[in-house]
Tab-separated table of C-alpha atoms in Angstrom:
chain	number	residue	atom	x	y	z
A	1	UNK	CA	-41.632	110.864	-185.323
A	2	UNK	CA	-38.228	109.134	-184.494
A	3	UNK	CA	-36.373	112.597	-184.779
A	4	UNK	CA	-38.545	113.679	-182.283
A	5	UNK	CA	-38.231	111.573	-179.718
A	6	UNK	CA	-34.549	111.754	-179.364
A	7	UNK	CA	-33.999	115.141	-177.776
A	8	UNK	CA	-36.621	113.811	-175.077
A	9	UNK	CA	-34.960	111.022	-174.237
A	10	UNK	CA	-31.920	112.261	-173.899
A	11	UNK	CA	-33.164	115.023	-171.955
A	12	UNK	CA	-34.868	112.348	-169.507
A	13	UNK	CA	-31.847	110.561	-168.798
A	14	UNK	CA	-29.415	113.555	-168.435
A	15	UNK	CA	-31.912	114.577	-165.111
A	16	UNK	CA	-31.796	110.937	-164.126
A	17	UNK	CA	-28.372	110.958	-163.787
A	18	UNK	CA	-28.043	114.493	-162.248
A	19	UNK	CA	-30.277	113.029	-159.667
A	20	UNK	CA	-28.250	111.425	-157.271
A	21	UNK	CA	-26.335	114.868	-157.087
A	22	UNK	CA	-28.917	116.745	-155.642
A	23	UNK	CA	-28.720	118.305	-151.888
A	24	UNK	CA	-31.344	116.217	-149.583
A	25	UNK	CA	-34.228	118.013	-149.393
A	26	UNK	CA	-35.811	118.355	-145.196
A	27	UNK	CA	-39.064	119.105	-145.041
A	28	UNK	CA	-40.359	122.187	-143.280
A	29	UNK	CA	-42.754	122.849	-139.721
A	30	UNK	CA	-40.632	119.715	-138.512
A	31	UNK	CA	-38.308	121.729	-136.566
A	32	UNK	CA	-38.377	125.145	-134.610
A	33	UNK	CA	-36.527	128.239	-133.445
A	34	UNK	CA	-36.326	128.779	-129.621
A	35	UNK	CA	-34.354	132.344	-129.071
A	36	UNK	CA	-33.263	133.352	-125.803
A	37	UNK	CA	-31.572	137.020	-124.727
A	38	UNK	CA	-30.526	138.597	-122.184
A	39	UNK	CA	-32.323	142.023	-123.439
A	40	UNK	CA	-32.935	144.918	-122.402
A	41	UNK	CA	-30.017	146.667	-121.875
A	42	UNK	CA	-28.162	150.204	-121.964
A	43	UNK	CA	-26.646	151.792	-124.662
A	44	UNK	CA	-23.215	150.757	-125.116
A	45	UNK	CA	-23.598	147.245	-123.194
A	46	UNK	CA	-23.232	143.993	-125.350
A	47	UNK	CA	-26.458	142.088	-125.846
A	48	UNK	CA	-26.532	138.410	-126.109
A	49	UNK	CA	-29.076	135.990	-128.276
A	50	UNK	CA	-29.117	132.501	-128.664
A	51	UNK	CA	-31.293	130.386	-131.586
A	52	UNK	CA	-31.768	126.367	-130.652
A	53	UNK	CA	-32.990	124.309	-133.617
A	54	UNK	CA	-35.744	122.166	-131.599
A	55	UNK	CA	-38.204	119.607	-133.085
A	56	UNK	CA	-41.701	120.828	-132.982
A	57	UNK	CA	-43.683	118.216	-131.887
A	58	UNK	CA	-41.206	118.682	-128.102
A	59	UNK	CA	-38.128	116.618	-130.160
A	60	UNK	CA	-39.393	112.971	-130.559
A	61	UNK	CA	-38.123	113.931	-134.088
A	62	UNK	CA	-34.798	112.622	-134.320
A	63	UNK	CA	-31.866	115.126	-135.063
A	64	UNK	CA	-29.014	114.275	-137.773
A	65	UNK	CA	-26.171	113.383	-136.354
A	66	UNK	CA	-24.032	115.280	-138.346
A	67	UNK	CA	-23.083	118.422	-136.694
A	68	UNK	CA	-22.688	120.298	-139.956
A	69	UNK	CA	-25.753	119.761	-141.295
A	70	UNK	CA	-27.377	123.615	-140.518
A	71	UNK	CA	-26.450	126.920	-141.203
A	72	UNK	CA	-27.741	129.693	-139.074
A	73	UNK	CA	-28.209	133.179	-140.877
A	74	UNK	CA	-28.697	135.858	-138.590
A	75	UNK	CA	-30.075	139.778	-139.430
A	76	UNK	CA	-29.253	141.958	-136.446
A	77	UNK	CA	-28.496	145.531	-137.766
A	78	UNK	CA	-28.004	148.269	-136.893
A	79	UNK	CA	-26.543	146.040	-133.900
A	80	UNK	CA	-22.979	146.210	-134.078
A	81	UNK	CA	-21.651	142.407	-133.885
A	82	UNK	CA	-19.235	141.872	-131.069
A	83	UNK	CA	-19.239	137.964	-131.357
A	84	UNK	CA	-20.898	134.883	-132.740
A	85	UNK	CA	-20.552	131.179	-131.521
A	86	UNK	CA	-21.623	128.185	-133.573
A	87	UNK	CA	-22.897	124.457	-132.065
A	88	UNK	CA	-24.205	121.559	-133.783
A	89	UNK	CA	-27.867	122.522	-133.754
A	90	UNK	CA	-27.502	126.277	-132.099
A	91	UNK	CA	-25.739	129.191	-132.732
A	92	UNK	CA	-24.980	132.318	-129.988
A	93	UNK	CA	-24.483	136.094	-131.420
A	94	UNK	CA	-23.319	139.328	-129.088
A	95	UNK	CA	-24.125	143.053	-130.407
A	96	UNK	CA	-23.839	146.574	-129.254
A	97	UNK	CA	-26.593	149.022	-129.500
A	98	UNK	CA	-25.153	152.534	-129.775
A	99	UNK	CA	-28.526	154.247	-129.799
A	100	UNK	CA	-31.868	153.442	-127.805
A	101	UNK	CA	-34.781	151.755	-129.776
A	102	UNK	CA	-36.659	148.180	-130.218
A	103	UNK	CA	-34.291	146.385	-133.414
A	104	UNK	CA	-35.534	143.173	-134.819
A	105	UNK	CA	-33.195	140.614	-134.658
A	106	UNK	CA	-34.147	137.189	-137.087
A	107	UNK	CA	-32.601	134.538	-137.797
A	108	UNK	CA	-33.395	131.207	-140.115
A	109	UNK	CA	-31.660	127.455	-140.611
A	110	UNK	CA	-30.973	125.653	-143.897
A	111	UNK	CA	-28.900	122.954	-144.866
A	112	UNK	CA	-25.204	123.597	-145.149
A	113	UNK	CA	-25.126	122.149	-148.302
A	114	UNK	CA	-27.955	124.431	-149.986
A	115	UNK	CA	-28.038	127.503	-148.371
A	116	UNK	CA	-29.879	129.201	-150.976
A	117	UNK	CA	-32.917	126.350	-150.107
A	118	UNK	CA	-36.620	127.301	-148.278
A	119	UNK	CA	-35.607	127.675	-144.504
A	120	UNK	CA	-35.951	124.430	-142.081
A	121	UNK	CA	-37.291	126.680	-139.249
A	122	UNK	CA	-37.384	130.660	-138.722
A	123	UNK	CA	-37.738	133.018	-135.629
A	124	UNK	CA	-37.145	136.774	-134.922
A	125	UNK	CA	-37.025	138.362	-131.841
A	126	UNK	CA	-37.077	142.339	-130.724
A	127	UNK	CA	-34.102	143.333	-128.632
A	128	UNK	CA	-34.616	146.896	-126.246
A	129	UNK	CA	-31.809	148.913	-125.780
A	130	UNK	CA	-32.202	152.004	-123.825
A	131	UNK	CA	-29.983	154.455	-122.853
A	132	UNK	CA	-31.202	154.422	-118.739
A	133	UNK	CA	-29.797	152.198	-116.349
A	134	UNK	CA	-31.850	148.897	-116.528
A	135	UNK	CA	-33.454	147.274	-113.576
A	136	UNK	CA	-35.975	146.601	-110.870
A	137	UNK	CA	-37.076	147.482	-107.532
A	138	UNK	CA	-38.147	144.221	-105.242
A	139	UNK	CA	-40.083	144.709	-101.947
A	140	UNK	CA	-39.529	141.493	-99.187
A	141	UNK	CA	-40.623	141.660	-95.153
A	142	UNK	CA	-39.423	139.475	-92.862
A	143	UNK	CA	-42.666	136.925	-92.903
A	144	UNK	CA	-43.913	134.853	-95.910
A	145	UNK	CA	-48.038	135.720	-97.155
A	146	UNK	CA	-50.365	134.167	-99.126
A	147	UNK	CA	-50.604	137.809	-100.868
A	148	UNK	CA	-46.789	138.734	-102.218
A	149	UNK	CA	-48.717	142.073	-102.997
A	150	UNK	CA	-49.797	143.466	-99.792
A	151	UNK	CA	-47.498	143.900	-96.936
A	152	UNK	CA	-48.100	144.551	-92.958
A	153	UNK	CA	-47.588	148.310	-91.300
A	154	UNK	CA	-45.131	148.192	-88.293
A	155	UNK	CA	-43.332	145.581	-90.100
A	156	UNK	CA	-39.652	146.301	-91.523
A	157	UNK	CA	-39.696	146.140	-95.179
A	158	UNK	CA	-36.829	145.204	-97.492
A	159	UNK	CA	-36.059	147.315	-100.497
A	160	UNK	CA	-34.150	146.187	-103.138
A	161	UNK	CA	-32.494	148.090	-106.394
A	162	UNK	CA	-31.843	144.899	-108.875
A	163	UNK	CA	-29.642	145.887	-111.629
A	164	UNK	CA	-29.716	144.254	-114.802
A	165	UNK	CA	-26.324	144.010	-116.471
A	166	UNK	CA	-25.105	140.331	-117.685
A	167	UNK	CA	-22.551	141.994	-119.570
A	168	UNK	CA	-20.860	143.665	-116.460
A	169	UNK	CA	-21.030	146.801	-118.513
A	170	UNK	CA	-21.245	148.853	-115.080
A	171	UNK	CA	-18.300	146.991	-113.319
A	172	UNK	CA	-16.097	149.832	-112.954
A	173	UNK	CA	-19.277	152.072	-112.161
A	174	UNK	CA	-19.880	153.823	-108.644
A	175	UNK	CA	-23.684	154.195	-107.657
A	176	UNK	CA	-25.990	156.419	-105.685
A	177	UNK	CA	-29.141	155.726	-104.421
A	178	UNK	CA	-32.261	158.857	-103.921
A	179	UNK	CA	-34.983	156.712	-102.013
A	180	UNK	CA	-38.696	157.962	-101.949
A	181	UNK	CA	-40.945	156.053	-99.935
A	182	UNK	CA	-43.944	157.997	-100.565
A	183	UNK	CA	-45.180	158.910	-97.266
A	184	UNK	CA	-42.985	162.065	-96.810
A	185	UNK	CA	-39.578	160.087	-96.119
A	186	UNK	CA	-36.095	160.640	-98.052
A	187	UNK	CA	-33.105	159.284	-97.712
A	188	UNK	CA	-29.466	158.999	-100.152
A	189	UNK	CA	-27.624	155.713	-99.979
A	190	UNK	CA	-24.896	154.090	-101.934
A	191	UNK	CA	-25.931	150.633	-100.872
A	192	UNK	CA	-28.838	149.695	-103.356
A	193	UNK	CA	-30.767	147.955	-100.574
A	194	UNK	CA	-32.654	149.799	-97.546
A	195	UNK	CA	-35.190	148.462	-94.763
A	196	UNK	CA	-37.863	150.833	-93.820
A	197	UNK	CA	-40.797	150.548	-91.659
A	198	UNK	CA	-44.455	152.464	-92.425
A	199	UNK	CA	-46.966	152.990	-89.441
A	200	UNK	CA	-50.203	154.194	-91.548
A	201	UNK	CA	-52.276	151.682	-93.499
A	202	UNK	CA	-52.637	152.699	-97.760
A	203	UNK	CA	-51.137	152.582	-100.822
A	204	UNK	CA	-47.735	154.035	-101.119
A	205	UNK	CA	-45.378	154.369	-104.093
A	206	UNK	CA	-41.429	153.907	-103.433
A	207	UNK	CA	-39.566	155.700	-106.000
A	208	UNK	CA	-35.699	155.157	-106.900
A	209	UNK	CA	-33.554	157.478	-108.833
A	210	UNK	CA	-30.389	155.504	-109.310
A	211	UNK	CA	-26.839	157.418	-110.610
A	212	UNK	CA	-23.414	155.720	-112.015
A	213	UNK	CA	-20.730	157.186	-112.916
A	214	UNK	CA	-17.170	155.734	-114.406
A	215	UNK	CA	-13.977	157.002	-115.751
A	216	UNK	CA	-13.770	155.907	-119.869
A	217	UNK	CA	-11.002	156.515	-122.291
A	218	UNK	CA	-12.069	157.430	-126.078
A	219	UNK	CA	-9.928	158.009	-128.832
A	220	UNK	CA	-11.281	161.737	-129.824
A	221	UNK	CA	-12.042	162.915	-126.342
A	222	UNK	CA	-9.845	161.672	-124.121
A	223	UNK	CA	-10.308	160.330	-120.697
A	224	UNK	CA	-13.903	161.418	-119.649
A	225	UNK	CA	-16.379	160.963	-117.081
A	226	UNK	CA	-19.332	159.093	-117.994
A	227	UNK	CA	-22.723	158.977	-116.338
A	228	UNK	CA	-26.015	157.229	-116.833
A	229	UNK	CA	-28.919	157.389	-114.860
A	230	UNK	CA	-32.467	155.377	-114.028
A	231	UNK	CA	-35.632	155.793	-112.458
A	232	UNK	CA	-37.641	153.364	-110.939
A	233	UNK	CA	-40.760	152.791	-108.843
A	234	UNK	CA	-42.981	150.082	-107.143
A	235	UNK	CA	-46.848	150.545	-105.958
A	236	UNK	CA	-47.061	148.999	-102.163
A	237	UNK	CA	-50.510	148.480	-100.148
A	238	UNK	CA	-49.872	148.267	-96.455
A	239	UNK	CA	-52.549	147.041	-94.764
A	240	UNK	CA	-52.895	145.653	-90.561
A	241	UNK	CA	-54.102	141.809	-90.219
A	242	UNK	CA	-57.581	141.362	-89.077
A	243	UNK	CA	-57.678	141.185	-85.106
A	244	UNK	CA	-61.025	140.910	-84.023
A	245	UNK	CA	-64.570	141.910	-85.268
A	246	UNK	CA	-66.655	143.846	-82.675
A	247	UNK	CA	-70.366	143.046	-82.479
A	248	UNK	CA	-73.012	145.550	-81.778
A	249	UNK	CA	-76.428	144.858	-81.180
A	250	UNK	CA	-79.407	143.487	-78.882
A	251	UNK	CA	-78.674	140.033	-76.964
A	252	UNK	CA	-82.850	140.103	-76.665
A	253	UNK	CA	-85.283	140.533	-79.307
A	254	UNK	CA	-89.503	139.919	-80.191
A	255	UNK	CA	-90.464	137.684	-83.074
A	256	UNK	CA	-91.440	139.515	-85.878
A	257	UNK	CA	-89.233	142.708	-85.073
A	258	UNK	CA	-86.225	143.886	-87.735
A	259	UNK	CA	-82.839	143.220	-85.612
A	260	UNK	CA	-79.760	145.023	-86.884
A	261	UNK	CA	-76.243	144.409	-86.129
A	262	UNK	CA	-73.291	146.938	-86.174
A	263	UNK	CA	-70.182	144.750	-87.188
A	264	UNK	CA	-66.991	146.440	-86.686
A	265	UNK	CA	-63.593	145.084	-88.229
A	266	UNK	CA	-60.445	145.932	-86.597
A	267	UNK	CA	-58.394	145.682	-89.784
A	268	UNK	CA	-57.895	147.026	-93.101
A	269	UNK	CA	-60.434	146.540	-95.928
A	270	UNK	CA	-61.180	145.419	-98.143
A	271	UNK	CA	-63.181	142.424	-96.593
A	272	UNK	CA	-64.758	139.465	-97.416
A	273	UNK	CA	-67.664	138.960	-95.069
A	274	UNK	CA	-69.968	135.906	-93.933
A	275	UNK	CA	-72.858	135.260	-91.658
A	276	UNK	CA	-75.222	132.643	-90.545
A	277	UNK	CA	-77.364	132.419	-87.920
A	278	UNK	CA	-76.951	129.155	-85.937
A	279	UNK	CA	-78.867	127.186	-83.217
A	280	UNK	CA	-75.092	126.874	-81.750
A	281	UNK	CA	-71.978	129.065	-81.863
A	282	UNK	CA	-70.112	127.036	-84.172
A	283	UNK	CA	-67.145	127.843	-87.111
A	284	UNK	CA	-68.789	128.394	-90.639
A	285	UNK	CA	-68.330	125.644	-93.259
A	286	UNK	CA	-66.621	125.841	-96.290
A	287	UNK	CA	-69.658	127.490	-98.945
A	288	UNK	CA	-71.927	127.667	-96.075
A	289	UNK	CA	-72.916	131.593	-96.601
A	290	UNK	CA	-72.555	133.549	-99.315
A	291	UNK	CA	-69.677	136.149	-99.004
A	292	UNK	CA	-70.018	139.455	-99.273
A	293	UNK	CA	-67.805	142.605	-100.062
A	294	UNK	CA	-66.914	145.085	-97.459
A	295	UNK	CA	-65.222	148.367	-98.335
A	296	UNK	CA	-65.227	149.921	-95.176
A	297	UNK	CA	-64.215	148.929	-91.388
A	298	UNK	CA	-68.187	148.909	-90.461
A	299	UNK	CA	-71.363	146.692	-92.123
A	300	UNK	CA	-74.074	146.625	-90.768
A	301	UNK	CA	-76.403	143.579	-90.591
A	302	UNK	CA	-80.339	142.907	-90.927
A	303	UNK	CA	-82.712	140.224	-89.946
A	304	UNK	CA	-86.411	139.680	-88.749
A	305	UNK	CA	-86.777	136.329	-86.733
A	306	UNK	CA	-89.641	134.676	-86.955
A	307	UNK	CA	-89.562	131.658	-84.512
A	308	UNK	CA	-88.605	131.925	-80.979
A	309	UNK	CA	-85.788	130.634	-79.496
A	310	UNK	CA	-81.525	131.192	-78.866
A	311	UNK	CA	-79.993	131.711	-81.872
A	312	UNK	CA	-76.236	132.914	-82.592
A	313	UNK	CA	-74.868	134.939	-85.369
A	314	UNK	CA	-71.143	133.188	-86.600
A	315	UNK	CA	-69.639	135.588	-88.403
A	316	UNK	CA	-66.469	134.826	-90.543
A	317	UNK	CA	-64.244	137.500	-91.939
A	318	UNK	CA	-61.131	138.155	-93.875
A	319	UNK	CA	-58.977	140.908	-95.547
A	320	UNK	CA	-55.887	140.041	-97.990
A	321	UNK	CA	-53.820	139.632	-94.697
A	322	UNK	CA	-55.558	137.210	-91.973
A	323	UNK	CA	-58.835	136.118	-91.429
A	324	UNK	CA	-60.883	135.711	-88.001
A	325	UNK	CA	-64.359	134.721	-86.496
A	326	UNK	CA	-66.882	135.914	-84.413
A	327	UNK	CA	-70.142	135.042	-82.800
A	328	UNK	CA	-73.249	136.581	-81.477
A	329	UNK	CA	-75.733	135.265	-78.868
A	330	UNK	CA	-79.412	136.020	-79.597
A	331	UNK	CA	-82.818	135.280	-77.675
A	332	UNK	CA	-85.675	135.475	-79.203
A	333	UNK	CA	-89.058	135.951	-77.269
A	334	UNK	CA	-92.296	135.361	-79.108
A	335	UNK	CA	-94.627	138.758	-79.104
A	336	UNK	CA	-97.643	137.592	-76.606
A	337	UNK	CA	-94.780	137.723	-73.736
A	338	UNK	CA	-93.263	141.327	-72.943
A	339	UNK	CA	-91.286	140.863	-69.944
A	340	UNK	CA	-89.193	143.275	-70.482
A	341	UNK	CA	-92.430	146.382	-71.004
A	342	UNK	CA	-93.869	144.988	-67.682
A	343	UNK	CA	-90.863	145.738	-65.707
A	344	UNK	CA	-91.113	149.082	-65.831
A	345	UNK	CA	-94.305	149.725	-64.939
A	346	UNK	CA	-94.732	147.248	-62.111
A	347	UNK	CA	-91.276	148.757	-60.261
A	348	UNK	CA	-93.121	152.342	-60.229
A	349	UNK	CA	-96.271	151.106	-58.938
A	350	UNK	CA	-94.529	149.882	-56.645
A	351	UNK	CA	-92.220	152.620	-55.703
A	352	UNK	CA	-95.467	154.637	-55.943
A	353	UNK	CA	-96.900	152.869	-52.975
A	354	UNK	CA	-94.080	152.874	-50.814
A	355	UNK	CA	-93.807	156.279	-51.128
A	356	UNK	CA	-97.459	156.685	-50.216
A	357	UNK	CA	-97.561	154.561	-47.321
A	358	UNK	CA	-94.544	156.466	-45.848
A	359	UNK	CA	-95.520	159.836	-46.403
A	360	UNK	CA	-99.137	158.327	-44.961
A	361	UNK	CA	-97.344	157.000	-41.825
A	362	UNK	CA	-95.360	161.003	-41.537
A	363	UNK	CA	-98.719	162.878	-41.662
A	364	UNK	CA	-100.335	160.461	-39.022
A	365	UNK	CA	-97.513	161.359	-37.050
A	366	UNK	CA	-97.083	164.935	-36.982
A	367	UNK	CA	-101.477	165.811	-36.811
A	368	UNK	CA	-102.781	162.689	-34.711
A	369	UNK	CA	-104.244	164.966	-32.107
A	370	UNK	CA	-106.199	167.031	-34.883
A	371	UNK	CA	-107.805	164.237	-36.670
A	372	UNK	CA	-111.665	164.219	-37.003
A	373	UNK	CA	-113.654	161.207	-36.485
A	374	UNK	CA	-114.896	159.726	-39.792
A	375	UNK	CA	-116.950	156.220	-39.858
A	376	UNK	CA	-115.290	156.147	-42.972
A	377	UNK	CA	-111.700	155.845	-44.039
A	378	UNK	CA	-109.579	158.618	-45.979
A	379	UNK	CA	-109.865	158.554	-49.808
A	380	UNK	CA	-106.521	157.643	-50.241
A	381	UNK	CA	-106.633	154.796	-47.977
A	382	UNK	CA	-109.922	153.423	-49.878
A	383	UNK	CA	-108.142	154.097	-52.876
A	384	UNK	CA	-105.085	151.974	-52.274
A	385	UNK	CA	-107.172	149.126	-50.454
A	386	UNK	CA	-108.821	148.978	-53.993
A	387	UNK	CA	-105.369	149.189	-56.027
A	388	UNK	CA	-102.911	148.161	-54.108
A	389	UNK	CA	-104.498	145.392	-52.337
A	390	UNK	CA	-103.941	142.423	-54.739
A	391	UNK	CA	-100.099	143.602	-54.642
A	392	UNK	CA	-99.518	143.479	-51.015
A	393	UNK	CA	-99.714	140.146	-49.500
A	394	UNK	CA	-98.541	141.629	-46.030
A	395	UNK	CA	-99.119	145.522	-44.850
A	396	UNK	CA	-96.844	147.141	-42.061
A	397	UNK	CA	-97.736	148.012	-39.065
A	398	UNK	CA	-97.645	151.530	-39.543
A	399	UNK	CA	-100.025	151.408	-42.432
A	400	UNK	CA	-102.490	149.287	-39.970
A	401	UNK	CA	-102.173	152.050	-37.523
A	402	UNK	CA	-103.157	154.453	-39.929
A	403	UNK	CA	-106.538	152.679	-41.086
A	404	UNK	CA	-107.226	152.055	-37.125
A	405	UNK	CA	-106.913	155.273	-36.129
A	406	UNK	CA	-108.787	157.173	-38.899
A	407	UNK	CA	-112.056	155.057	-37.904
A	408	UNK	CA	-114.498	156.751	-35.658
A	409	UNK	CA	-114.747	155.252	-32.131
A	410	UNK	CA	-117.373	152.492	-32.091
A	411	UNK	CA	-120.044	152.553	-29.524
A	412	UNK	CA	-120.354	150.621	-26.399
A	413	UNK	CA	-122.430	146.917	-26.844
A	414	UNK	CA	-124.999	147.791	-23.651
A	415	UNK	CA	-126.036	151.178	-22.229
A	416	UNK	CA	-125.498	152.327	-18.757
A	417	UNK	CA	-128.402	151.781	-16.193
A	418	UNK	CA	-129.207	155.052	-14.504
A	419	UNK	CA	-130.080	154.512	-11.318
A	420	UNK	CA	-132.361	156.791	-8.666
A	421	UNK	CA	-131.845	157.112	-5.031
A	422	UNK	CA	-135.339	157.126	-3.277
């Protein structure tokens, strides 16, 4: 058994005292990879990406002190490598992309003593390289809105062409600008901004087609002219703010009866809508109707009231521009009282009479030697004593006349007394 034990032991203290030796050993998911670039970019133009060995728990980890401690490996073909800078806990890499494509790009940190050790931390990141002009188009007007996305007609707009090149790969470049604004309008510029101003309300897409060209020496070809070109577009919705809302409808109205409003918005939709009917014309509260959706400049209102009274109709609008209010006065008669049906007919009768007493008054004029005794008076006359009467509080003369003259002649209270002469 002793023989047996020996190569054990020995082996047991050999590791004990190759222990010390050993690289210190950090333990992973304690730290993390932020990369930052300044991709995309064109063909040709030198890319830049920077790795920053963070703690993960937002660094209340301490980091060594030692600014050697880390070793940053980096993968980046086929990117060409034009540079690398190293820091204590980052480290900065520039390539060239000859050819267009997405190319992952990793990298990972060890210890600089054991580099062959499992990774502290690890990222990768996907660079674009294209082999267009890279950029943006941005859209400004003169006044700030709550809505960066819609924009006012008859209001200047500012167009923008943004180019993206941190590497100033396009320095030596000269540029020409083919606007589009969508509405029927062209222009060519070599200033990459333009101010335009559209009079129609809709939806209209600004195009860009952007051209550089630059004088480059090569070694096979010579000095050369080299172009590169880019298109680019942005999606505008011009719309007009929301002046007014127009209110069409009956100020007078029966209990019981459907009522319908005609609201028309002088603005562009899409609208939000909100009504309530008040005993007062007074600004809606905050969530005191329910809003509804509008797609079209006119809606079109219903309601049956059931009490009488004055009501009003507050109205509240609003488009992605402006908002306004409006208000409506109603009165509301209950059903039993109809002023408004016996207007009518009480204005003819009465027209009807004066009429008839005039053209009365005309005939008794033009045939008073031909009329015929008669005990009793004319039909007509009868007629309208019967009718009439309880609407006339005072007759005219003329009509007085008339009756007088179309009785018979009454006889005398006492007879003559003949008389004989003897």
């Amino acid at each position: 058994m002793a023989p047996a034990l020996c190569p054990r032991v020995s082996r047991i203290l050999c590791l004990a005292c190759l222990l010390p030796l050993a690289p210190a050993v950090v333990a992973t998911g304690l730290y993390e990879l932020h990369l930052v670039t300044d991709s995309p970019a064109t063909t040709g133009a030198e890319v830049t990406i920077t790795a920053s060995l963070v703690a993960s728990d937002n660094g209340s980890l301490d980091l060594p002190t030692d600014t050697h401690f880390y070793h940053f490996h980096w993968i980046h073909a086929p990117l060409l490598l034009t540079g690398k800078t190293e820091e204590a806990f980052s480290s900065t890499i520039r390539a060239v992309g000859t050819a267009p494509g997405d190319f992952p790009v990793s990298v990972w940190v060890t210890t600089a003593d054991c580099r062959m050790c499992q990774p502290v931390a690890r990222s990768l990141v996907v660079l674009s390289v294209t082999e267009f002009i890279v950029g943006n188009l941005a859209v400004t007007q003169n006044m700030s809105l709550p809505w960066p996305s819609s924009y006012l007609t008859k209001t200047v707009l500012k167009v923008s062409f943004l180019r993206h090149d941190p590497s100033n790969f396009f320095q030596a470049a000269s540029f020409l600008y083919s606007w589009d604004f969508g509405d029927g309008t062209q222009m060519v510029t070599e200033d990459p901004v333009v101010y335009y101003n559209y009079s129609l309300i809709g939806t209209f897409t600004v195009k860009l087609k952007v051209v550089a060209e630059w004088e480059q020496t090569t070694p096979d070809a010579g000095k050369g002219v080299m172009q590169k070109t880019g298109d680019f577009s942005a999606s505008l919705k011009l719309q007009e703010t929301l002046r007014g809302i127009q209110v069409l409808g009956p100020n007078q109205i029966q209990t019981f009866q459907k009522m319908t409003v005609t609201l028309n918005f002088l603005g562009s939709p899409p609208l939000t809508v909100c009504w309530r009917l008040k005993p007062e014309c007074l600004p809606l509260e905050e969530r005191e109707c329910h809003p509804v959706s509008v797609a079209s400049t006119a809606y079109n209102l219903t309601h049956v009231f059931r009490d009488a009274g004055d009501y009003c109709f507050s109205i509240w609008a609003e488009n992605v521009v402006s908002e306004t209010h409006q208000y409506h006065r109603v009165q509301v008669w209950p059903s039993s009282i109809r002023p408004a049906v016996f207007a009518f007919p009480c204005a003819t009768l009465i027209t009807m009479m004066l009429a008839f007493i005039m053209y009365m008054a005309l005939r008794t004029a033009a045939h008073q030697k031909d009329m015929v005794e008669n005990p009793e008076p004319p039909a007509g006359v009868k007629c309208c004593q019967t009718c009439c009467g309880p609407f006339l509080l005072e007759a005219p003369s003329e009509y007085l006349e008339v009756v007088r003259e179309s009785h018979g002649l009454l006889p005398p209270l006492y007879k003559s007394v003949k008389t004989y002469t003897v």
